[in-house]
PDB file of C-alpha atoms in Angstrom:
ATOM      1  CA  UNK A   1     116.025  10.509   8.632  1.00  0.00           C
ATOM      2  CA  UNK A   2     117.044   8.979   5.163  1.00  0.00           C
ATOM      3  CA  UNK A   3     114.180   9.396   2.684  1.00  0.00           C
ATOM      4  CA  UNK A   4     113.508   8.467  -0.992  1.00  0.00           C
ATOM      5  CA  UNK A   5     110.585  10.272  -2.970  1.00  0.00           C
ATOM      6  CA  UNK A   6     109.694   9.315  -6.552  1.00  0.00           C
ATOM      7  CA  UNK A   7     107.360  11.285  -8.750  1.00  0.00           C
ATOM      8  CA  UNK A   8     105.122  10.907 -10.676  1.00  0.00           C
ATOM      9  CA  UNK A   9     103.407   7.917  -8.962  1.00  0.00           C
ATOM     10  CA  UNK A  10     102.102   6.983 -12.367  1.00  0.00           C
ATOM     11  CA  UNK A  11     102.883   7.940 -15.826  1.00  0.00           C
ATOM     12  CA  UNK A  12     101.013   6.968 -19.122  1.00  0.00           C
ATOM     13  CA  UNK A  13     103.053   7.640 -22.474  1.00  0.00           C
ATOM     14  CA  UNK A  14     102.521   6.963 -26.008  1.00  0.00           C
ATOM     15  CA  UNK A  15     105.031   4.783 -27.833  1.00  0.00           C
ATOM     16  CA  UNK A  16     107.789   7.072 -28.716  1.00  0.00           C
ATOM     17  CA  UNK A  17     106.995   9.840 -26.267  1.00  0.00           C
ATOM     18  CA  UNK A  18     110.102  10.540 -24.265  1.00  0.00           C
ATOM     19  CA  UNK A  19     109.975  11.503 -20.536  1.00  0.00           C
ATOM     20  CA  UNK A  20     111.673  11.517 -17.329  1.00  0.00           C
ATOM     21  CA  UNK A  21     111.118  10.083 -13.980  1.00  0.00           C
ATOM     22  CA  UNK A  22     112.229  11.832 -10.793  1.00  0.00           C
ATOM     23  CA  UNK A  23     113.767  10.519  -7.509  1.00  0.00           C
ATOM     24  CA  UNK A  24     114.505  12.922  -4.798  1.00  0.00           C
ATOM     25  CA  UNK A  25     116.607  11.840  -1.711  1.00  0.00           C
ATOM     26  CA  UNK A  26     117.678  12.918   1.506  1.00  0.00           C
ATOM     27  CA  UNK A  27     120.718  10.876   2.854  1.00  0.00           C
ATOM     28  CA  UNK A  28     123.323  11.858   5.405  1.00  0.00           C
ATOM     29  CA  UNK A  29     126.051  10.707   3.184  1.00  0.00           C
ATOM     30  CA  UNK A  30     125.302   8.938  -0.207  1.00  0.00           C
ATOM     31  CA  UNK A  31     127.134   5.638  -0.904  1.00  0.00           C
ATOM     32  CA  UNK A  32     125.128   4.892  -4.030  1.00  0.00           C
ATOM     33  CA  UNK A  33     121.830   5.405  -5.713  1.00  0.00           C
ATOM     34  CA  UNK A  34     120.287   2.477  -7.483  1.00  0.00           C
ATOM     35  CA  UNK A  35     117.498   2.189 -10.186  1.00  0.00           C
ATOM     36  CA  UNK A  36     115.586  -0.965 -10.620  1.00  0.00           C
ATOM     37  CA  UNK A  37     112.810  -2.078 -12.848  1.00  0.00           C
ATOM     38  CA  UNK A  38     109.958  -4.281 -11.521  1.00  0.00           C
ATOM     39  CA  UNK A  39     107.436  -6.086 -13.473  1.00  0.00           C
ATOM     40  CA  UNK A  40     104.133  -7.296 -11.740  1.00  0.00           C
ATOM     41  CA  UNK A  41     104.685 -10.258  -9.490  1.00  0.00           C
ATOM     42  CA  UNK A  42     108.434 -10.302 -10.281  1.00  0.00           C
ATOM     43  CA  UNK A  43     111.442  -9.459  -8.243  1.00  0.00           C
ATOM     44  CA  UNK A  44     113.107  -6.055  -9.057  1.00  0.00           C
ATOM     45  CA  UNK A  45     115.600  -6.118 -11.993  1.00  0.00           C
ATOM     46  CA  UNK A  46     118.880  -4.034 -11.355  1.00  0.00           C
ATOM     47  CA  UNK A  47     119.382  -1.363 -13.920  1.00  0.00           C
ATOM     48  CA  UNK A  48     121.967   1.288 -12.723  1.00  0.00           C
ATOM     49  CA  UNK A  49     124.141   2.358  -9.881  1.00  0.00           C
ATOM     50  CA  UNK A  50     125.315   6.003  -9.643  1.00  0.00           C
ATOM     51  CA  UNK A  51     127.801   6.797  -7.105  1.00  0.00           C
ATOM     52  CA  UNK A  52     128.602  10.773  -7.300  1.00  0.00           C
ATOM     53  CA  UNK A  53     126.871  13.964  -8.695  1.00  0.00           C
ATOM     54  CA  UNK A  54     127.238  14.464 -12.328  1.00  0.00           C
ATOM     55  CA  UNK A  55     127.449  10.734 -13.015  1.00  0.00           C
ATOM     56  CA  UNK A  56     125.297   9.404 -15.898  1.00  0.00           C
ATOM     57  CA  UNK A  57     124.780   5.686 -17.098  1.00  0.00           C
ATOM     58  CA  UNK A  58     122.900   4.367 -20.077  1.00  0.00           C
ATOM     59  CA  UNK A  59     121.239   1.319 -21.212  1.00  0.00           C
ATOM     60  CA  UNK A  60     119.281   1.053 -24.454  1.00  0.00           C
ATOM     61  CA  UNK A  61     116.455   3.615 -24.177  1.00  0.00           C
ATOM     62  CA  UNK A  62     117.194   4.522 -20.482  1.00  0.00           C
ATOM     63  CA  UNK A  63     119.611   6.947 -19.058  1.00  0.00           C
ATOM     64  CA  UNK A  64     120.078   7.832 -15.449  1.00  0.00           C
ATOM     65  CA  UNK A  65     121.552  11.065 -14.073  1.00  0.00           C
ATOM     66  CA  UNK A  66     122.374  12.042 -10.574  1.00  0.00           C
ATOM     67  CA  UNK A  67     122.772  15.505  -8.586  1.00  0.00           C
ATOM     68  CA  UNK A  68     123.392  16.036  -5.073  1.00  0.00           C
ATOM     69  CA  UNK A  69     119.518  16.107  -4.309  1.00  0.00           C
ATOM     70  CA  UNK A  70     117.947  13.969  -7.069  1.00  0.00           C
ATOM     71  CA  UNK A  71     118.173  11.521  -9.856  1.00  0.00           C
ATOM     72  CA  UNK A  72     116.373  11.406 -13.193  1.00  0.00           C
ATOM     73  CA  UNK A  73     115.602   8.312 -15.316  1.00  0.00           C
ATOM     74  CA  UNK A  74     115.173   9.344 -18.809  1.00  0.00           C
ATOM     75  CA  UNK A  75     113.317   7.329 -21.177  1.00  0.00           C
ATOM     76  CA  UNK A  76     113.919   8.007 -24.939  1.00  0.00           C
ATOM     77  CA  UNK A  77     111.464   6.878 -27.474  1.00  0.00           C
ATOM     78  CA  UNK A  78     109.902   4.148 -25.159  1.00  0.00           C
ATOM     79  CA  UNK A  79     108.207   1.158 -26.501  1.00  0.00           C
ATOM     80  CA  UNK A  80     105.385  -0.958 -24.879  1.00  0.00           C
ATOM     81  CA  UNK A  81     107.737  -3.480 -23.342  1.00  0.00           C
ATOM     82  CA  UNK A  82     109.295  -0.584 -21.286  1.00  0.00           C
ATOM     83  CA  UNK A  83     106.065  -0.510 -19.162  1.00  0.00           C
ATOM     84  CA  UNK A  84     106.895  -1.424 -15.619  1.00  0.00           C
ATOM     85  CA  UNK A  85     107.342   0.149 -12.104  1.00  0.00           C
ATOM     86  CA  UNK A  86     110.588   1.887 -11.830  1.00  0.00           C
ATOM     87  CA  UNK A  87     112.358   1.774  -8.301  1.00  0.00           C
ATOM     88  CA  UNK A  88     114.720   4.240  -7.095  1.00  0.00           C
ATOM     89  CA  UNK A  89     116.845   3.333  -3.927  1.00  0.00           C
ATOM     90  CA  UNK A  90     119.523   4.950  -1.871  1.00  0.00           C
ATOM     91  CA  UNK A  91     122.183   3.549   0.387  1.00  0.00           C
ATOM     92  CA  UNK A  92     124.024   5.781   2.964  1.00  0.00           C
ATOM     93  CA  UNK A  93     127.656   5.752   3.957  1.00  0.00           C
ATOM     94  CA  UNK A  94     128.198   3.956   7.064  1.00  0.00           C
ATOM     95  CA  UNK A  95     128.479   0.313   8.572  1.00  0.00           C
ATOM     96  CA  UNK A  96     124.769  -0.342   7.811  1.00  0.00           C
ATOM     97  CA  UNK A  97     124.232  -1.841   4.361  1.00  0.00           C
ATOM     98  CA  UNK A  98     120.519  -1.295   4.226  1.00  0.00           C
ATOM     99  CA  UNK A  99     118.981   0.278   0.990  1.00  0.00           C
ATOM    100  CA  UNK A 100     115.942   2.566   1.305  1.00  0.00           C
ATOM    101  CA  UNK A 101     113.554   2.141  -1.676  1.00  0.00           C
ATOM    102  CA  UNK A 102     111.080   4.815  -2.989  1.00  0.00           C
ATOM    103  CA  UNK A 103     107.422   3.712  -3.787  1.00  0.00           C
ATOM    104  CA  UNK A 104     108.166   3.664  -7.448  1.00  0.00           C
ATOM    105  CA  UNK A 105     106.685   5.226 -10.739  1.00  0.00           C
ATOM    106  CA  UNK A 106     104.323   2.938 -12.571  1.00  0.00           C
ATOM    107  CA  UNK A 107     105.063   3.517 -16.329  1.00  0.00           C
ATOM    108  CA  UNK A 108     102.585   2.445 -18.958  1.00  0.00           C
ATOM    109  CA  UNK A 109     103.437   2.718 -22.677  1.00  0.00           C
ATOM    110  CA  UNK A 110     100.488   2.729 -24.911  1.00  0.00           C
ATOM    111  CA  UNK A 111     101.118   1.292 -28.357  1.00  0.00           C
TER     112      UNK A 111
ATOM    113  CA  UNK B   1     117.616 -14.558 -14.398  1.00  0.00           C
ATOM    114  CA  UNK B   2     119.472 -12.741 -11.468  1.00  0.00           C
ATOM    115  CA  UNK B   3     120.886 -16.155 -10.072  1.00  0.00           C
ATOM    116  CA  UNK B   4     119.089 -15.568  -6.694  1.00  0.00           C
ATOM    117  CA  UNK B   5     116.759 -18.531  -6.160  1.00  0.00           C
ATOM    118  CA  UNK B   6     113.845 -18.554  -3.604  1.00  0.00           C
ATOM    119  CA  UNK B   7     111.533 -21.391  -2.583  1.00  0.00           C
ATOM    120  CA  UNK B   8     108.667 -21.852  -2.686  1.00  0.00           C
ATOM    121  CA  UNK B   9     107.043 -19.591  -5.105  1.00  0.00           C
ATOM    122  CA  UNK B  10     103.595 -19.544  -3.406  1.00  0.00           C
ATOM    123  CA  UNK B  11     102.621 -20.403   0.091  1.00  0.00           C
ATOM    124  CA  UNK B  12      99.161 -20.573   1.329  1.00  0.00           C
ATOM    125  CA  UNK B  13      98.568 -21.079   5.131  1.00  0.00           C
ATOM    126  CA  UNK B  14      96.343 -20.124   8.019  1.00  0.00           C
ATOM    127  CA  UNK B  15      96.576 -17.631  10.748  1.00  0.00           C
ATOM    128  CA  UNK B  16      98.686 -18.578  13.647  1.00  0.00           C
ATOM    129  CA  UNK B  17     100.931 -20.903  11.579  1.00  0.00           C
ATOM    130  CA  UNK B  18     104.612 -20.763  11.040  1.00  0.00           C
ATOM    131  CA  UNK B  19     106.400 -20.972   7.707  1.00  0.00           C
ATOM    132  CA  UNK B  20     109.865 -20.956   6.439  1.00  0.00           C
ATOM    133  CA  UNK B  21     111.160 -19.245   3.179  1.00  0.00           C
ATOM    134  CA  UNK B  22     114.307 -20.186   1.692  1.00  0.00           C
ATOM    135  CA  UNK B  23     117.011 -18.166  -0.438  1.00  0.00           C
ATOM    136  CA  UNK B  24     120.073 -19.057  -2.128  1.00  0.00           C
ATOM    137  CA  UNK B  25     122.239 -16.193  -3.133  1.00  0.00           C
ATOM    138  CA  UNK B  26     124.172 -15.679  -6.429  1.00  0.00           C
ATOM    139  CA  UNK B  27     127.379 -17.663  -6.468  1.00  0.00           C
ATOM    140  CA  UNK B  28     130.162 -15.759  -4.755  1.00  0.00           C
ATOM    141  CA  UNK B  29     127.749 -13.169  -2.940  1.00  0.00           C
ATOM    142  CA  UNK B  30     128.172 -13.043   0.716  1.00  0.00           C
ATOM    143  CA  UNK B  31     125.373 -10.852   1.695  1.00  0.00           C
ATOM    144  CA  UNK B  32     121.619 -11.675   1.959  1.00  0.00           C
ATOM    145  CA  UNK B  33     118.795  -9.269   2.335  1.00  0.00           C
ATOM    146  CA  UNK B  34     115.027  -9.896   2.993  1.00  0.00           C
ATOM    147  CA  UNK B  35     112.371  -7.652   1.844  1.00  0.00           C
ATOM    148  CA  UNK B  36     108.644  -7.553   2.345  1.00  0.00           C
ATOM    149  CA  UNK B  37     106.486  -6.032  -0.335  1.00  0.00           C
ATOM    150  CA  UNK B  38     102.843  -5.224   0.052  1.00  0.00           C
ATOM    151  CA  UNK B  39     100.468  -3.390  -2.164  1.00  0.00           C
ATOM    152  CA  UNK B  40     100.384  -0.160   0.013  1.00  0.00           C
ATOM    153  CA  UNK B  41     103.812  -0.291   1.583  1.00  0.00           C
ATOM    154  CA  UNK B  42     106.361  -0.822  -1.221  1.00  0.00           C
ATOM    155  CA  UNK B  43     109.591  -2.399  -0.662  1.00  0.00           C
ATOM    156  CA  UNK B  44     110.300  -2.747   3.217  1.00  0.00           C
ATOM    157  CA  UNK B  45     113.824  -3.724   4.243  1.00  0.00           C
ATOM    158  CA  UNK B  46     113.618  -6.551   6.939  1.00  0.00           C
ATOM    159  CA  UNK B  47     117.172  -7.975   7.560  1.00  0.00           C
ATOM    160  CA  UNK B  48     120.564  -8.410   6.281  1.00  0.00           C
ATOM    161  CA  UNK B  49     123.195 -11.129   6.784  1.00  0.00           C
ATOM    162  CA  UNK B  50     126.758 -11.070   5.769  1.00  0.00           C
ATOM    163  CA  UNK B  51     128.793 -14.316   5.803  1.00  0.00           C
ATOM    164  CA  UNK B  52     126.534 -15.824   8.446  1.00  0.00           C
ATOM    165  CA  UNK B  53     126.261 -12.945  10.725  1.00  0.00           C
ATOM    166  CA  UNK B  54     123.510 -10.558  11.131  1.00  0.00           C
ATOM    167  CA  UNK B  55     124.403  -6.950   9.920  1.00  0.00           C
ATOM    168  CA  UNK B  56     121.517  -4.863   9.653  1.00  0.00           C
ATOM    169  CA  UNK B  57     117.961  -4.642  10.782  1.00  0.00           C
ATOM    170  CA  UNK B  58     115.042  -2.914   9.442  1.00  0.00           C
ATOM    171  CA  UNK B  59     111.299  -2.983  10.331  1.00  0.00           C
ATOM    172  CA  UNK B  60     111.354  -6.742  11.257  1.00  0.00           C
ATOM    173  CA  UNK B  61     108.567  -7.884  13.457  1.00  0.00           C
ATOM    174  CA  UNK B  62     109.655  -9.901  16.696  1.00  0.00           C
ATOM    175  CA  UNK B  63     107.524 -12.826  15.200  1.00  0.00           C
ATOM    176  CA  UNK B  64     109.999 -12.927  12.371  1.00  0.00           C
ATOM    177  CA  UNK B  65     113.476 -14.362  12.388  1.00  0.00           C
ATOM    178  CA  UNK B  66     116.138 -15.059   9.872  1.00  0.00           C
ATOM    179  CA  UNK B  67     119.437 -16.941   9.520  1.00  0.00           C
ATOM    180  CA  UNK B  68     122.344 -17.362   7.064  1.00  0.00           C
ATOM    181  CA  UNK B  69     124.035 -20.827   7.083  1.00  0.00           C
ATOM    182  CA  UNK B  70     127.635 -21.914   6.255  1.00  0.00           C
ATOM    183  CA  UNK B  71     126.781 -22.564   2.746  1.00  0.00           C
ATOM    184  CA  UNK B  72     125.254 -18.930   2.477  1.00  0.00           C
ATOM    185  CA  UNK B  73     121.682 -19.755   1.977  1.00  0.00           C
ATOM    186  CA  UNK B  74     119.356 -18.050   3.982  1.00  0.00           C
ATOM    187  CA  UNK B  75     115.928 -18.786   5.695  1.00  0.00           C
ATOM    188  CA  UNK B  76     113.389 -16.303   6.819  1.00  0.00           C
ATOM    189  CA  UNK B  77     111.066 -17.785   9.504  1.00  0.00           C
ATOM    190  CA  UNK B  78     107.640 -16.136   9.978  1.00  0.00           C
ATOM    191  CA  UNK B  79     105.609 -17.299  12.937  1.00  0.00           C
ATOM    192  CA  UNK B  80     102.112 -16.740  14.489  1.00  0.00           C
ATOM    193  CA  UNK B  81     101.156 -15.404  11.176  1.00  0.00           C
ATOM    194  CA  UNK B  82      98.387 -12.783  10.876  1.00  0.00           C
ATOM    195  CA  UNK B  83      96.333 -11.926   7.771  1.00  0.00           C
ATOM    196  CA  UNK B  84      98.480  -8.629   7.442  1.00  0.00           C
ATOM    197  CA  UNK B  85     101.336 -10.643   6.812  1.00  0.00           C
ATOM    198  CA  UNK B  86     100.249 -11.632   3.404  1.00  0.00           C
ATOM    199  CA  UNK B  87     102.620 -10.076   1.062  1.00  0.00           C
ATOM    200  CA  UNK B  88     105.442 -10.879  -1.506  1.00  0.00           C
ATOM    201  CA  UNK B  89     108.782 -11.700   0.215  1.00  0.00           C
ATOM    202  CA  UNK B  90     112.010 -10.900  -1.753  1.00  0.00           C
ATOM    203  CA  UNK B  91     115.553 -11.992  -0.979  1.00  0.00           C
ATOM    204  CA  UNK B  92     118.503 -10.183  -2.530  1.00  0.00           C
ATOM    205  CA  UNK B  93     122.100 -10.827  -2.744  1.00  0.00           C
ATOM    206  CA  UNK B  94     125.102  -8.454  -3.155  1.00  0.00           C
ATOM    207  CA  UNK B  95     128.817  -8.929  -3.763  1.00  0.00           C
ATOM    208  CA  UNK B  96     129.407  -6.109  -1.107  1.00  0.00           C
ATOM    209  CA  UNK B  97     132.923  -5.784  -2.361  1.00  0.00           C
ATOM    210  CA  UNK B  98     134.563  -2.359  -2.729  1.00  0.00           C
ATOM    211  CA  UNK B  99     132.649  -0.394  -5.313  1.00  0.00           C
ATOM    212  CA  UNK B 100     129.885  -3.083  -5.809  1.00  0.00           C
ATOM    213  CA  UNK B 101     126.855  -2.742  -3.619  1.00  0.00           C
ATOM    214  CA  UNK B 102     124.055  -3.253  -5.827  1.00  0.00           C
ATOM    215  CA  UNK B 103     121.526  -5.912  -4.843  1.00  0.00           C
ATOM    216  CA  UNK B 104     120.194  -8.741  -7.109  1.00  0.00           C
ATOM    217  CA  UNK B 105     116.638  -9.914  -6.316  1.00  0.00           C
ATOM    218  CA  UNK B 106     115.059 -13.415  -6.400  1.00  0.00           C
ATOM    219  CA  UNK B 107     111.863 -14.085  -8.005  1.00  0.00           C
ATOM    220  CA  UNK B 108     109.930 -13.824  -4.587  1.00  0.00           C
ATOM    221  CA  UNK B 109     107.679 -15.961  -2.430  1.00  0.00           C
ATOM    222  CA  UNK B 110     104.125 -15.040  -2.359  1.00  0.00           C
ATOM    223  CA  UNK B 111     102.498 -15.704   1.136  1.00  0.00           C
ATOM    224  CA  UNK B 112      98.896 -15.904   1.540  1.00  0.00           C
ATOM    225  CA  UNK B 113      97.578 -16.012   4.954  1.00  0.00           C
ATOM    226  CA  UNK B 114      93.875 -17.178   5.242  1.00  0.00           C
TER     227      UNK B 114
END
């Protein structure tokens, strides 16, 4: 069964303190792995798509990496406005287009 | 702004009632997805439509149904509502072209069942 597990569930960092969020996945064949940011009460905001092991994507203070079993979202020198829930999702190869989401990591950056 | 619109933003209704949630995808996107998000469950995939046809089903209850119209907007119908149906309902759209499978989410409809 396809599965996505994110850790930690919650993370509190001081402003400027870099860290990484983990997304472990089990899927029969990976079409894509997606990272989203979600603010309370809002819809998830698309950040990155990764397709193959070794791929990396960057946007401002965020960098996403992918291996055959997991993905990391690295946050460098975070600011309070980076506080949000970060969601990881995977899509398997095949006719079905559904995406399976992890439960997310709640990130809180303290000023 | 993702370009996906959802109406209404908030909906308060009573148990046993029926409601309809509406979604307009981004211009040019043929695929529409519906999700339910409650506090303890995270984002749960309900159903997907592609160019008017049902393409994938997730954990959608029999009391729920959806359709996609020729202009590509979609509606999610929830009937015989129960307290446990209170949640945020999101619609997403995707270009679903070769190499482009990411989904773009709307702002959501918050449903409260009293």
